[in-house]
Coordinates of C-alpha atoms in Angstrom, one line a residue:
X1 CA -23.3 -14.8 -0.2
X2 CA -21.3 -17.7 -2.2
X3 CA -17.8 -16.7 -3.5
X4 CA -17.0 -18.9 -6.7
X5 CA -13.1 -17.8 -6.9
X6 CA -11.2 -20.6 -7.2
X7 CA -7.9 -18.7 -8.2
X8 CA -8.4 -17.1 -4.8
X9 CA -6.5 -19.6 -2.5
X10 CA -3.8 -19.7 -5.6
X11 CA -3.3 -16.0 -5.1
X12 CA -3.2 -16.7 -1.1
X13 CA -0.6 -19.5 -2.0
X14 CA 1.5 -17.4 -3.7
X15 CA 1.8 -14.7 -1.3
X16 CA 2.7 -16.8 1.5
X17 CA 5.8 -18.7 -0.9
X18 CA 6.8 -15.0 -1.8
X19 CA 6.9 -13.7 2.1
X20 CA 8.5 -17.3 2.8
X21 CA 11.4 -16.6 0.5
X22 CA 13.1 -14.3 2.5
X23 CA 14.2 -16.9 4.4
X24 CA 15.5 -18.8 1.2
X25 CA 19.2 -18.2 0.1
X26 CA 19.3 -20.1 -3.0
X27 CA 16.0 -20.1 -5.7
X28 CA 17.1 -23.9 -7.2
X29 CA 16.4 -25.6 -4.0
X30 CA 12.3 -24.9 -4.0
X31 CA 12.4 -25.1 -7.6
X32 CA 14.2 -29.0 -7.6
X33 CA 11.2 -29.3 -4.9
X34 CA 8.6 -28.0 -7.3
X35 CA 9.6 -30.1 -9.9
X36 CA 8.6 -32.9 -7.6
X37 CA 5.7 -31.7 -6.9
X38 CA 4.4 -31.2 -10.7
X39 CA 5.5 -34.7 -11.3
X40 CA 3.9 -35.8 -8.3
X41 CA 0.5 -33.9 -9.0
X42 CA 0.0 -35.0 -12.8
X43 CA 0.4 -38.5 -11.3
X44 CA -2.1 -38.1 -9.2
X45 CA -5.5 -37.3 -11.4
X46 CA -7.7 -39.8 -10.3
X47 CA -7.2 -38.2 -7.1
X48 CA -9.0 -34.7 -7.1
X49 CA -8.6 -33.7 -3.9
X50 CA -4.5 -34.7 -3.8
X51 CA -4.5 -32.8 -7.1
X52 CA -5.6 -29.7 -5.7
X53 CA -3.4 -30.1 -2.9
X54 CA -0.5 -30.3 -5.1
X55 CA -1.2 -27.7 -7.2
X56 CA -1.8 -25.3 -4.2
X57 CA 1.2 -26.4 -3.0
X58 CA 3.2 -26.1 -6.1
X59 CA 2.0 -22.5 -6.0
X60 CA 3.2 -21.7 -2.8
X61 CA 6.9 -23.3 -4.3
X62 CA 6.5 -21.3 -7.2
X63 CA 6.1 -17.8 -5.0
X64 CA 9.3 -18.9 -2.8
X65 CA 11.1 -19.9 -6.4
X66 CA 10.4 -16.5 -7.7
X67 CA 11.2 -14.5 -5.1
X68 CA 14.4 -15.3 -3.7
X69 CA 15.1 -15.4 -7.7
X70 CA 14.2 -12.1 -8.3
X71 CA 16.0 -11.5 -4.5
X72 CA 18.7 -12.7 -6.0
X73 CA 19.1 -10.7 -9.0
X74 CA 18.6 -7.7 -6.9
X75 CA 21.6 -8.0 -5.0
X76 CA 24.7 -7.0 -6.9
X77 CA 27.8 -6.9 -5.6
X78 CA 29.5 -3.4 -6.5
X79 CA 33.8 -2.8 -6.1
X80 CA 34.7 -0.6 -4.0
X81 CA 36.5 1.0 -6.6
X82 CA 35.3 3.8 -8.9
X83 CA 33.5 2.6 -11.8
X84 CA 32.9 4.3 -15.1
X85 CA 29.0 3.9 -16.2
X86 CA 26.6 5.2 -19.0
X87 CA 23.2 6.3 -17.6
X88 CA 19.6 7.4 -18.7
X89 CA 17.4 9.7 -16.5
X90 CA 14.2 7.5 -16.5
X91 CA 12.3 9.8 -13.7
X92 CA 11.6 13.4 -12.8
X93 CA 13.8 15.4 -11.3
X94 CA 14.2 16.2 -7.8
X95 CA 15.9 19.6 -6.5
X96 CA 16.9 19.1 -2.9
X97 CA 18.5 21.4 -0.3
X98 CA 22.1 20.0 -1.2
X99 CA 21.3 17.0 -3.8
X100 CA 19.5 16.1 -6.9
X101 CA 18.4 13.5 -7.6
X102 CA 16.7 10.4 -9.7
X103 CA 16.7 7.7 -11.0
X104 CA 18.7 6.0 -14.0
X105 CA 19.0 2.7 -15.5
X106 CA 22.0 2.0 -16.9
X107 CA 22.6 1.6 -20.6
X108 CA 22.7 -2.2 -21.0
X109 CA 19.6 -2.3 -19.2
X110 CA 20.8 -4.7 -16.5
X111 CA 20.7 -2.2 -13.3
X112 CA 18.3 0.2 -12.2
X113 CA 20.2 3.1 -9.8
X114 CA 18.8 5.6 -7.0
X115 CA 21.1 8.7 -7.7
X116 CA 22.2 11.5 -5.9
X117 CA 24.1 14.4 -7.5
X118 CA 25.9 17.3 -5.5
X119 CA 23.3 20.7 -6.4
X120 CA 24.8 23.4 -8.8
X121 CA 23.2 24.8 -12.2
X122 CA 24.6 21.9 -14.1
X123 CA 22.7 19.2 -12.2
X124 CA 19.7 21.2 -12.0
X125 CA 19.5 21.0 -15.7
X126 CA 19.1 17.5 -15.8
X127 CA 16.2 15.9 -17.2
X128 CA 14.3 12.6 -18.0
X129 CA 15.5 10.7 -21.0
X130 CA 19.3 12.8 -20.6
X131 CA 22.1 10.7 -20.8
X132 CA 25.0 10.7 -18.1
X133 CA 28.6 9.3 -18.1
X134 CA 29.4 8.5 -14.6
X135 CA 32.6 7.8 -12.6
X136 CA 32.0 7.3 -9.5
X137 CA 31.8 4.4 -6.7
X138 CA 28.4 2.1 -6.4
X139 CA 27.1 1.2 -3.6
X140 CA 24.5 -1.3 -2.5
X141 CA 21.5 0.2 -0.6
X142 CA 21.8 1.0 2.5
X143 CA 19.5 -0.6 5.5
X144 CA 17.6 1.7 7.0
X145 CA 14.2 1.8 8.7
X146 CA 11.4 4.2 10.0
X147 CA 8.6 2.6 12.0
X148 CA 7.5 -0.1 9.6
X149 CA 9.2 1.8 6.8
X150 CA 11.5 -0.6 5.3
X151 CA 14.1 1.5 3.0
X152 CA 15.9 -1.3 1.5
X153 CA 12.5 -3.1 0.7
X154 CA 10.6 -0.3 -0.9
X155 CA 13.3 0.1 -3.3
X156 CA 14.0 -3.6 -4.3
X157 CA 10.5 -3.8 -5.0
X158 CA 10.7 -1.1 -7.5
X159 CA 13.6 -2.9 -8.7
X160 CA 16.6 -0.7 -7.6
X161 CA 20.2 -3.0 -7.4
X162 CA 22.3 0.3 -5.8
X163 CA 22.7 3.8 -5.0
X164 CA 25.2 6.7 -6.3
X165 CA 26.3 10.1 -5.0
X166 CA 28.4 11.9 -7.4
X167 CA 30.0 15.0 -6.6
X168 CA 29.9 17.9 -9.8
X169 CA 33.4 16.6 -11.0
X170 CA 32.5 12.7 -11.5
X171 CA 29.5 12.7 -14.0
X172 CA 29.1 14.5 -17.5
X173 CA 26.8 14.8 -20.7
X174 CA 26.5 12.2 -22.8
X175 CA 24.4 10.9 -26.4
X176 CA 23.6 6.9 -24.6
X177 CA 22.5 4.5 -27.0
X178 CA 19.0 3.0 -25.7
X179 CA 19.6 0.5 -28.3
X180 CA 20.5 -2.3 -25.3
X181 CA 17.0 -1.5 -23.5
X182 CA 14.3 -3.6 -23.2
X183 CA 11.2 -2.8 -25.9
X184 CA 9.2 -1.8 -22.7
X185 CA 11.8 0.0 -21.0
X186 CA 12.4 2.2 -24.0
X187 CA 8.4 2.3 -24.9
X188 CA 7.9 3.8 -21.1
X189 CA 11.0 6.5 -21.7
X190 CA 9.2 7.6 -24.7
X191 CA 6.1 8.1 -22.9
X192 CA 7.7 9.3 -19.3
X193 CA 9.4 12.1 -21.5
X194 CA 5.6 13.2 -23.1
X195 CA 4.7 13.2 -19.7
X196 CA 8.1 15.7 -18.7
X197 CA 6.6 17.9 -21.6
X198 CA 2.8 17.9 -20.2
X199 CA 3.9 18.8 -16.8
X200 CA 5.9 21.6 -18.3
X201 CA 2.6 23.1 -20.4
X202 CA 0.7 22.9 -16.9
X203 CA 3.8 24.5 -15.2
X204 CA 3.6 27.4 -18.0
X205 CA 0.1 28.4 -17.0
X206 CA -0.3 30.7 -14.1
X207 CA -1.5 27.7 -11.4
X208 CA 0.0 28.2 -8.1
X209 CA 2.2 25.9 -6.4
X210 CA -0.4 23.8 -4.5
X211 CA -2.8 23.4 -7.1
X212 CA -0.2 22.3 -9.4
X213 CA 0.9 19.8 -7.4
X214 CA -2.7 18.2 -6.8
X215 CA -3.0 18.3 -10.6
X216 CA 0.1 16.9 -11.3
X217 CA -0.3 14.1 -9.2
X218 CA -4.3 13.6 -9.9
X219 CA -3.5 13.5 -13.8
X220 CA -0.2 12.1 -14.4
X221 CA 0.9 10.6 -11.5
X222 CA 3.9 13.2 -10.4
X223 CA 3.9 13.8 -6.6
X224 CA 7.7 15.6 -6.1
X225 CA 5.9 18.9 -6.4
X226 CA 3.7 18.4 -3.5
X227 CA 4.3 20.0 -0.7
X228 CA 4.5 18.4 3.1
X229 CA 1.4 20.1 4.9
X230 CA -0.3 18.9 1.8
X231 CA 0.1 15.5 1.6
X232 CA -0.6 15.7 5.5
X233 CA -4.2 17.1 5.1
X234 CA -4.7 14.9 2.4
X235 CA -3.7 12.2 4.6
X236 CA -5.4 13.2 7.8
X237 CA -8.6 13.3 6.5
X238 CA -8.3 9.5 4.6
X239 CA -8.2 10.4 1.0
X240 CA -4.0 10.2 0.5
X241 CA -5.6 7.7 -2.3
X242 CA -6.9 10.4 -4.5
X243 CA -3.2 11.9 -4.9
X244 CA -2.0 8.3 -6.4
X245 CA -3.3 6.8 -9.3
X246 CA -5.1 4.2 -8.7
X247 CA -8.3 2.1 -10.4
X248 CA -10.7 5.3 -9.4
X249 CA -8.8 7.6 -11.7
X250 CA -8.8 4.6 -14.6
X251 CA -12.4 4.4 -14.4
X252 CA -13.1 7.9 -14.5
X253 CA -11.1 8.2 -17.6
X254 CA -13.1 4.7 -18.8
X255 CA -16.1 6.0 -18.3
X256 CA -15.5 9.8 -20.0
X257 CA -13.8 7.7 -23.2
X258 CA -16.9 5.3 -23.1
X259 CA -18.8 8.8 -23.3
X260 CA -17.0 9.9 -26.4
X261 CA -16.7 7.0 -28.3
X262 CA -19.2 4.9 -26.9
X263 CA -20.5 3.3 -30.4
X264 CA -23.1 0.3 -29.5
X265 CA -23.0 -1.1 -32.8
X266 CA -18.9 -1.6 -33.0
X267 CA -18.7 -2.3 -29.5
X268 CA -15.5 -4.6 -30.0
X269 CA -13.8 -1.3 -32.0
X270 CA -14.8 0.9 -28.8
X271 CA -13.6 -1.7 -26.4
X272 CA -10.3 -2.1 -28.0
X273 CA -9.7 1.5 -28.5
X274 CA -10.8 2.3 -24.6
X275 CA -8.0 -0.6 -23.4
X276 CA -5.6 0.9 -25.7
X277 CA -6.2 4.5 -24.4
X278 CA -5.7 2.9 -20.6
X279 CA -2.7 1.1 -21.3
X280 CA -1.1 4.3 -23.1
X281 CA -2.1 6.6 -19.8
X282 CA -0.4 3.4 -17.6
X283 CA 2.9 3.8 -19.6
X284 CA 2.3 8.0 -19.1
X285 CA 1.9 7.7 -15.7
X286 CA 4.9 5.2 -14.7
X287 CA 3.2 1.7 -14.8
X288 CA 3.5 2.2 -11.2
X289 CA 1.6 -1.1 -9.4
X290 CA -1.5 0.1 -8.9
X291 CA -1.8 2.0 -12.3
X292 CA -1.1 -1.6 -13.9
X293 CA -3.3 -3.3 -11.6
X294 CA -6.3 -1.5 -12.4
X295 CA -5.3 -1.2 -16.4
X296 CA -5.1 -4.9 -15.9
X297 CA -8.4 -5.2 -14.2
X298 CA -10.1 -2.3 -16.9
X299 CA -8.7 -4.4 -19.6
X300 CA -10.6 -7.8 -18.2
X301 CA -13.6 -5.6 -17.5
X302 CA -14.1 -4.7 -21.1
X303 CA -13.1 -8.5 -22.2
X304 CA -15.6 -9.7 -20.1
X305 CA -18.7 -7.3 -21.4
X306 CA -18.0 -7.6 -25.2
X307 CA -19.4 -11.8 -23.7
X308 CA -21.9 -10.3 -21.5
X309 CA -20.0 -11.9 -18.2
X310 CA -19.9 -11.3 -15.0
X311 CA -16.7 -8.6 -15.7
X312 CA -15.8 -7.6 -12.3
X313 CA -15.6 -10.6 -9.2
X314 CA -13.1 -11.8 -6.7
X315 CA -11.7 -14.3 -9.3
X316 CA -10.6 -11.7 -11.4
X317 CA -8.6 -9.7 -9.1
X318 CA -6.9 -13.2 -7.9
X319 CA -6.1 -13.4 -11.1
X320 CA -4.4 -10.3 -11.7
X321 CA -2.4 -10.6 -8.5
X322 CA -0.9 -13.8 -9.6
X323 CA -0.1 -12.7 -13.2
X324 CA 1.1 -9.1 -11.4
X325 CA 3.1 -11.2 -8.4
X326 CA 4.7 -13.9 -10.9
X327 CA 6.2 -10.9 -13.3
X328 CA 7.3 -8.7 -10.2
X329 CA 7.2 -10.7 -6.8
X330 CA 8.5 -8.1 -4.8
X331 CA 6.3 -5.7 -5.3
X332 CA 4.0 -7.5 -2.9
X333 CA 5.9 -5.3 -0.5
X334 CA 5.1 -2.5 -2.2
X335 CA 2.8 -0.7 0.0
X336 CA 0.2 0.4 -3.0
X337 CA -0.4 -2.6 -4.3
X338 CA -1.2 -3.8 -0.7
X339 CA -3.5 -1.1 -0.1
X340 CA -5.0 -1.8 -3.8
X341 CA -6.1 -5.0 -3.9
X342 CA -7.4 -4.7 -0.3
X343 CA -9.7 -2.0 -1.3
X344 CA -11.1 -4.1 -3.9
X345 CA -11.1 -6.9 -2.6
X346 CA -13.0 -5.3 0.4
X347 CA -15.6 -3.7 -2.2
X348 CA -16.2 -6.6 -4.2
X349 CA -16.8 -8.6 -0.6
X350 CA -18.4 -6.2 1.5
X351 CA -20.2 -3.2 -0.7
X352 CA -22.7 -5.8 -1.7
X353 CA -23.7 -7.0 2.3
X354 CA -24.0 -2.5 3.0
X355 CA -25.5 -2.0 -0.4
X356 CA -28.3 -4.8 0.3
X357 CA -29.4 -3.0 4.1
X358 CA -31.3 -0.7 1.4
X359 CA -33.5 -2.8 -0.7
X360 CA -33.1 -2.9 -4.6
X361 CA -36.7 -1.7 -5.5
X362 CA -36.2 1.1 -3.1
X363 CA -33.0 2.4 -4.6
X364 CA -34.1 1.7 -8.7
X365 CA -37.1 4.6 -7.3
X366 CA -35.1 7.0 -6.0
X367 CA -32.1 7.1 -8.4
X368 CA -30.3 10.0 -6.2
X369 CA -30.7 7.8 -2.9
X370 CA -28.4 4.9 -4.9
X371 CA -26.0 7.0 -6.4
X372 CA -25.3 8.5 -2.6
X373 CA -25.9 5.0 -0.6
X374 CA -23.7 3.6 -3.5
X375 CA -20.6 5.7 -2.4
X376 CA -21.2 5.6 0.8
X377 CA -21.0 1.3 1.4
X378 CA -18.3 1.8 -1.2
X379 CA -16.5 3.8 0.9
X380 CA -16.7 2.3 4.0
X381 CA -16.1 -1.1 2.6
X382 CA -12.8 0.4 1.3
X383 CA -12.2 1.6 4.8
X384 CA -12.7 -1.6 6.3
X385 CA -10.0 -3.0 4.4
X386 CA -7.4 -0.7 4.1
X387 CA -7.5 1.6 7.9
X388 CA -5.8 -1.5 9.7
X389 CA -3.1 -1.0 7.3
X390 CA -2.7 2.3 7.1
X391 CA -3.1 2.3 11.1
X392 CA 0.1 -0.3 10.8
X393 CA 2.0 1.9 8.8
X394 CA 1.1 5.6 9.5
X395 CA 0.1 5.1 13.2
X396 CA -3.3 6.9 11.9
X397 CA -7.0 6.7 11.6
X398 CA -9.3 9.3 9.7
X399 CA -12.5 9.3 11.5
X400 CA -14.3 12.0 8.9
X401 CA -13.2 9.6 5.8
X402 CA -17.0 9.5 4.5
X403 CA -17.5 13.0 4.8
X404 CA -13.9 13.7 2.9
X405 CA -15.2 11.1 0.1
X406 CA -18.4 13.0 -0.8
X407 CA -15.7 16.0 -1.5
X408 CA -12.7 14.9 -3.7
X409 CA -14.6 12.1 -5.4
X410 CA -16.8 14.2 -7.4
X411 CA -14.2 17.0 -7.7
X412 CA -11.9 14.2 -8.9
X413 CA -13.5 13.5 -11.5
X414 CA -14.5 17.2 -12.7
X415 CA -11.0 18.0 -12.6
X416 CA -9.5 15.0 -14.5
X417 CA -12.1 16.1 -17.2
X418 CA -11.4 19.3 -17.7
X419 CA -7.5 18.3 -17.5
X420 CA -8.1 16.0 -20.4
X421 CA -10.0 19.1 -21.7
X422 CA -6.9 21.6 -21.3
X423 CA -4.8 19.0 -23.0
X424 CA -7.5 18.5 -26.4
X425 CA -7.8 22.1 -26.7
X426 CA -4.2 23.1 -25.7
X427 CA -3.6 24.8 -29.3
X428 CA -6.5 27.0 -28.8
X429 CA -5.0 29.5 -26.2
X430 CA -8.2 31.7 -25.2
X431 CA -10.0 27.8 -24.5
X432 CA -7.1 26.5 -23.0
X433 CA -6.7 29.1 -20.3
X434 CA -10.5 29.7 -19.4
X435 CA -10.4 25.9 -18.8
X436 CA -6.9 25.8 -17.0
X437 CA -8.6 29.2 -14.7
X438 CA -11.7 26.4 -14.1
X439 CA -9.5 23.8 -13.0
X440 CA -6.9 26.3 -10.8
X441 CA -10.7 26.9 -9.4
X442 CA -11.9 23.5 -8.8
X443 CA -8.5 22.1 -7.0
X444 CA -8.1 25.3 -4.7
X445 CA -11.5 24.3 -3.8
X446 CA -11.2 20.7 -3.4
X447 CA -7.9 22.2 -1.2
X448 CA -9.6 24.6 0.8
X449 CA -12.9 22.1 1.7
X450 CA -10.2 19.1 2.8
X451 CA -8.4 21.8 5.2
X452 CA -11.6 22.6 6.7
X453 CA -12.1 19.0 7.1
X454 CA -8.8 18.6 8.5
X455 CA -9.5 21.4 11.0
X456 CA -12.5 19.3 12.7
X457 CA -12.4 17.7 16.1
X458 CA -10.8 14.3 15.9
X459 CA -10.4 14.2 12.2
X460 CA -7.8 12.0 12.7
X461 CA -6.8 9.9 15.9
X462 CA -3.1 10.1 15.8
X463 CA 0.0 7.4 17.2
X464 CA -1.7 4.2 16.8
X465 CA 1.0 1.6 17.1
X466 CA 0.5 -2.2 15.4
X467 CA 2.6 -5.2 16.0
X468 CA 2.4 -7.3 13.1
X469 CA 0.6 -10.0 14.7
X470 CA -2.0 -7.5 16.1
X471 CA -2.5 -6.4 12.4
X472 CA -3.1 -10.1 11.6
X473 CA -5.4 -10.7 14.4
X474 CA -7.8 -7.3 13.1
X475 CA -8.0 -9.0 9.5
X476 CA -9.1 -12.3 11.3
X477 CA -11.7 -10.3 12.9
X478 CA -13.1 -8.4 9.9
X479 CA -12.8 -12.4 8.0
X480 CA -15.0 -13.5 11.1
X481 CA -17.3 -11.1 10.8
X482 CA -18.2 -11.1 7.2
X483 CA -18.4 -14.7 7.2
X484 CA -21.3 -14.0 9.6
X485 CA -22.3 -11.5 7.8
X486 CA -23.0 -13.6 4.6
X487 CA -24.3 -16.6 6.5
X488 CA -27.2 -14.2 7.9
X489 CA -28.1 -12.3 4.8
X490 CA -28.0 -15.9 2.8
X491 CA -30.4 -17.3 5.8
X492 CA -33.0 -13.8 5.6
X493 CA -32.6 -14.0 1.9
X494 CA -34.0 -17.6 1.9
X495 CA -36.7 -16.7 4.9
X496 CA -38.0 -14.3 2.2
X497 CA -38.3 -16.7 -0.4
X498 CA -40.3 -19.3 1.5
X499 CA -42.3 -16.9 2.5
X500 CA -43.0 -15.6 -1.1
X501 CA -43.4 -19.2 -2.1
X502 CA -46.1 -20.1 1.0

C-alpha cells in the first residue's frame, strides 16, 4: 500500500529537533543556524533534492528553536522571599487528606501555578474562576520521578512555571481583574466555569459515586472524582482511553450532530455549525491535547468532504502534529498526545492491511459482519500502536483488550447520547430524571461488565519493564513488519489483476 504523506518526515523532523533541545541552553544559537539554512535552501532551487534536504533540516532546527524557547520561558526564577500575587482558579477543585488544591494563572497572565492550600472550610469553598490574593513564597517545581514518570516534565508540558503551598493565613478573597488575560485564556474560563455548573446539575441527581465519576470524565473530561480501583479496572482491561477524551468521543458527538442537523442541501451551513459545536465542547472540556488534536483533525475532516477529498490520511495527522508541536512543543511529552497520534496513526496504517483479510464484496453483503470486523482491525491496529507504550510506562499489557472494546464502545456512545439528552431536556424535570435513571443504568453496567472482565485469568500481564531503547527497537519491529505487510498485499493485489486481465 503507497503512503503519499509528504508532511510526514516534517512531523518526524520536528520531533527529533524538539527531543534534541533538551540539550540546548540557549534557543538563538539553532535559530542563527536556521537562518543559514533558509538562506541556504532558497538558494538552492534548481537543486530538488538539496532543497528537500534543507527544508527537512530546517525543520528539525525549527523543533530545537522552539523548544528550548518555550524551555526557556518555563523556567522562572522565583525569590526566596514571600511574594504578594493575584490569582484565578482556572481548574476543579481537588479536596485532599491535608491539602487542596488547583491550579491558577496569575492575573497578568504571564505564569501558570500548581497550588496547594492547607484544608479547612475556607479552602474547601474555593472554586474555578475565584479570585485569590496570595502571599506566600514560589517555588520552582520540584524534580521528582516514578518509573518513567517524569514530574517536572508532565507539568512543563502543561505549561506550569512553579508551585505554591499556602498555609490558611497567607491567601484571601479577592475581585481579580481578567482584563490582562489572553482572549483564549479568558474564552476557556468562561467555558471551564459552564462546565463547574454542569458537573454540579449531574452531582444534584441521585448518581452514585462511581457512576458519576465515569460520566464526568466520559462527558466533560473531569477525572478528580474517580476513584483508584476504578481507574485500575479500567486500565487492566485496556480501555483507560474511554475515561479521556479523545477523537472517539469527538466523533461520537460528530456523528449524533450530523444526525440532527444533517441538511444535504446546506451542507457548508451544517459543516460549519458541526466544527463550531466541536470546538465549543474542546474549550468545555479543557483543550486538553488530545481534545484539540482530534477537534483539529474533525475540523479538517469536514473541510475536506464539503471538496469531496480524501478527508482522513496520514498527511493530515502530520499536519496537525506540526501545527499542534510548533504552538506547544512540549507537549510532545505529554503522554496523551503520544498515545493519540499513535493510535491513529496505527489505524490509518494498519486497519486497512486487517480490514482487507475480509474481502470488500464479502463485507458490503453482510453489513453486520463489517460493522463487527470493522472494530475489531480498528482495535487491534490501535493496540499495536499504543501497548509498547503503555507497557513502557505502566509496566502493563491487557490481553482481553478486544473483548473489553466490544463493551464500552457501544456503551460509550449510548451514554454520551443520552448525557447530551439530560442536558437538552434538563428544564423538564420528570424527562430529565427518567433519562439521568437510564444513564445511572447504562454506566453501572458498562462498570459492572469491565470488572468481570477484569476478574478473568490473565486479563492483564503485570511488571513489564522497558528500557527506552528496547521501546525503540519494538517500534522498529512493528515498522518492519508492516512494510512487509504492504509489499505482500501490493504484490497479491497485482497477482489478482493479471489474472483478471488474462
Amino acid at each position: 500500500m503507497r503512503i503519499h504523506a509528504p508532511l510526514l518526515p516534517l512531523a518526524i523532523s520536528m520531533i527529533v529537533g524538539i527531543a534534541m533541545s533538551q540539550w540546548t541552553d540557549d534557543w538563538l544559537m539553532p535559530l542563527a543556524v536556521l537562518t543559514i539554512v533558509v538562506v541556504v535552501t532558497c538558494c538552492v532551487g534548481r537543486y530538488p533534492r538539496l532543497q528537500t534536504a534543507g527544508i527537512i533540516v530546517g525543520t528539525l532546527l525549527l523543533g530545537m528553536t522552539l523548544g528550548s524557547r518555550q524551555r526557556q520561558q518555563l523556567d522562572a526564577e522565583w525569590s526566596e522571599e514571600r511574594q504578594q500575587m493575584e490569582l484565578v482558579v482556572v481548574s476543579e477543585v481537588k479536596v485532599k487528606e491535608k491539602t487542596v488544591v488547583f491550579d491558577a494563572l496569575t492575573a497578568d497572565g504571564q505564569h501558570k501555578l500548581r497550588c496547594s492550600m492547607q484544608r479547612d472550610w475556607h479552602s474547601k469553598q474555593i472554586q474555578i474562576g475565584h479570585g485569590l490574593l496570595l502571599h506566600a513564597r514560589i517555588k520552582k517545581i520540584h524534580e521528582y520521578h516514578q518509573g518513567h514518570f517524569d514530574y517536572l516534565q508532565y507539568l512543563q508540558c502543561h505549561g506550569f512555571t512553579g508551585e505554591v503551598y499556602a498555609n490558611s493565613h497567607q491567601w484571601q478573597w479577592k475581585a481579580v481583574s481578567l482584563q490582562a488575560l489572553s482572549v483564549t485564556d479568558r474564552l476557556r474560563l468562561r467555558f471551564l466555569t459552564w462546565r463547574h455548573q454542569l458537573l454540579a446539575h449531574f452531582q444534584q441527581q441521585p448518581i452514585d459515586e462511581d457512576a458519576y465519576g465515569v460520566i464526568a470524565a466520559m462527558t466533560l473530561g473531569e477525572k478528580a472524582t474517580l476513584s483508584k480501583d476504578l481507574k485500575d479496572t479500567y486500565s487492566r482491561v485496556g480501555v483507560s482511553h474511554i475515561l479521556a477524551l479523545s477523537g472517539l468521543h469527538l466523533m461520537i458527538i460528530y456523528s449524533v450532530v450530523t444526525l440532527v442537523i444533517g441538511w444535504h442541501r446546506y451542507r457548508i451551513a451544517t459543516q460549519t455549525i458541526m466544527v463550531l459545536a466541536l470546538w465549543a465542547f474542546a474549550l468545555l472540556t479543557g483543550l486538553s491535547t488530545s481534545v484539540v488534536r482530534s477537534a483539529f483533525m474533525i475540523s479538517i475532516y469536514a473541510l475536506l468532504s464539503l471538496g469531496y477529498r480524501e478527508r482522513m490520511s496520514v498527511n493530515t495527522l502530520a499536519f496537525v502534529a506540526v501545527v499542534l508541536l510548533v504552538a506547544n512543543p512540549l507537549s510532545l511529552y505529554d503522554l496523551g498526545f503520544q498515545l493519540s497520534f499513535l493510535s491513529v496513526l496505527s489505524i490509518l496504517l494498519i486497519h486497512p492491511l486487517l480490514n482487507n483479510m475480509v474481502q470488500a464484496h464479502i463485507q458490503q453483503q453482510h453489513r453486520w459482519l463489517s460493522v463487527v470486523w470493522g472494530l475489531v482491525t480498528v482495535s487491534i491496529a490501535a493496540q499495536i500502536g499504543t501497548a509498547p507504550l503503555v507497557a513502557y510506562q505502566f509496566g502493563r499489557f491487557s490481553t482481553w483488550f478486544l473483548l473489553s472494546n466490544f463493551i464500552v464502545v457501544p456503551l460509550a456512545w449510548l451514554i454520551l447520547c443520552v448525557t447530551l439528552l439530560c442536558l437538552v431536556v434538563s428544564w423538564w424535570s420528570w424527562a430529565a430524571a427518567a433519562l439521568t435513571t437510564l444513564l445511572v443504568w447504562l454506566t453501572d453496567a458498562m462498570n459492572h461488565a469491565l470488572a468481570w472482565v477484569a476478574q478473568l485469568p490473565m486479563s492483564s500481564i503485570e511488571g513489564l519493564t522497558l528500557t527506552l531503547l528496547q521501546l525503540f527497537l519494538i517500534y522498529l519491529i512493528i515498522v518492519c513488519c508492516y512494510v512487509a505487510a504492504s509489499f505482500s498485499y501490493k504484490k497479491n493485489l497485482q497477482e489478482k489483476k493479471c489474472h483478471i486481465h488474462a
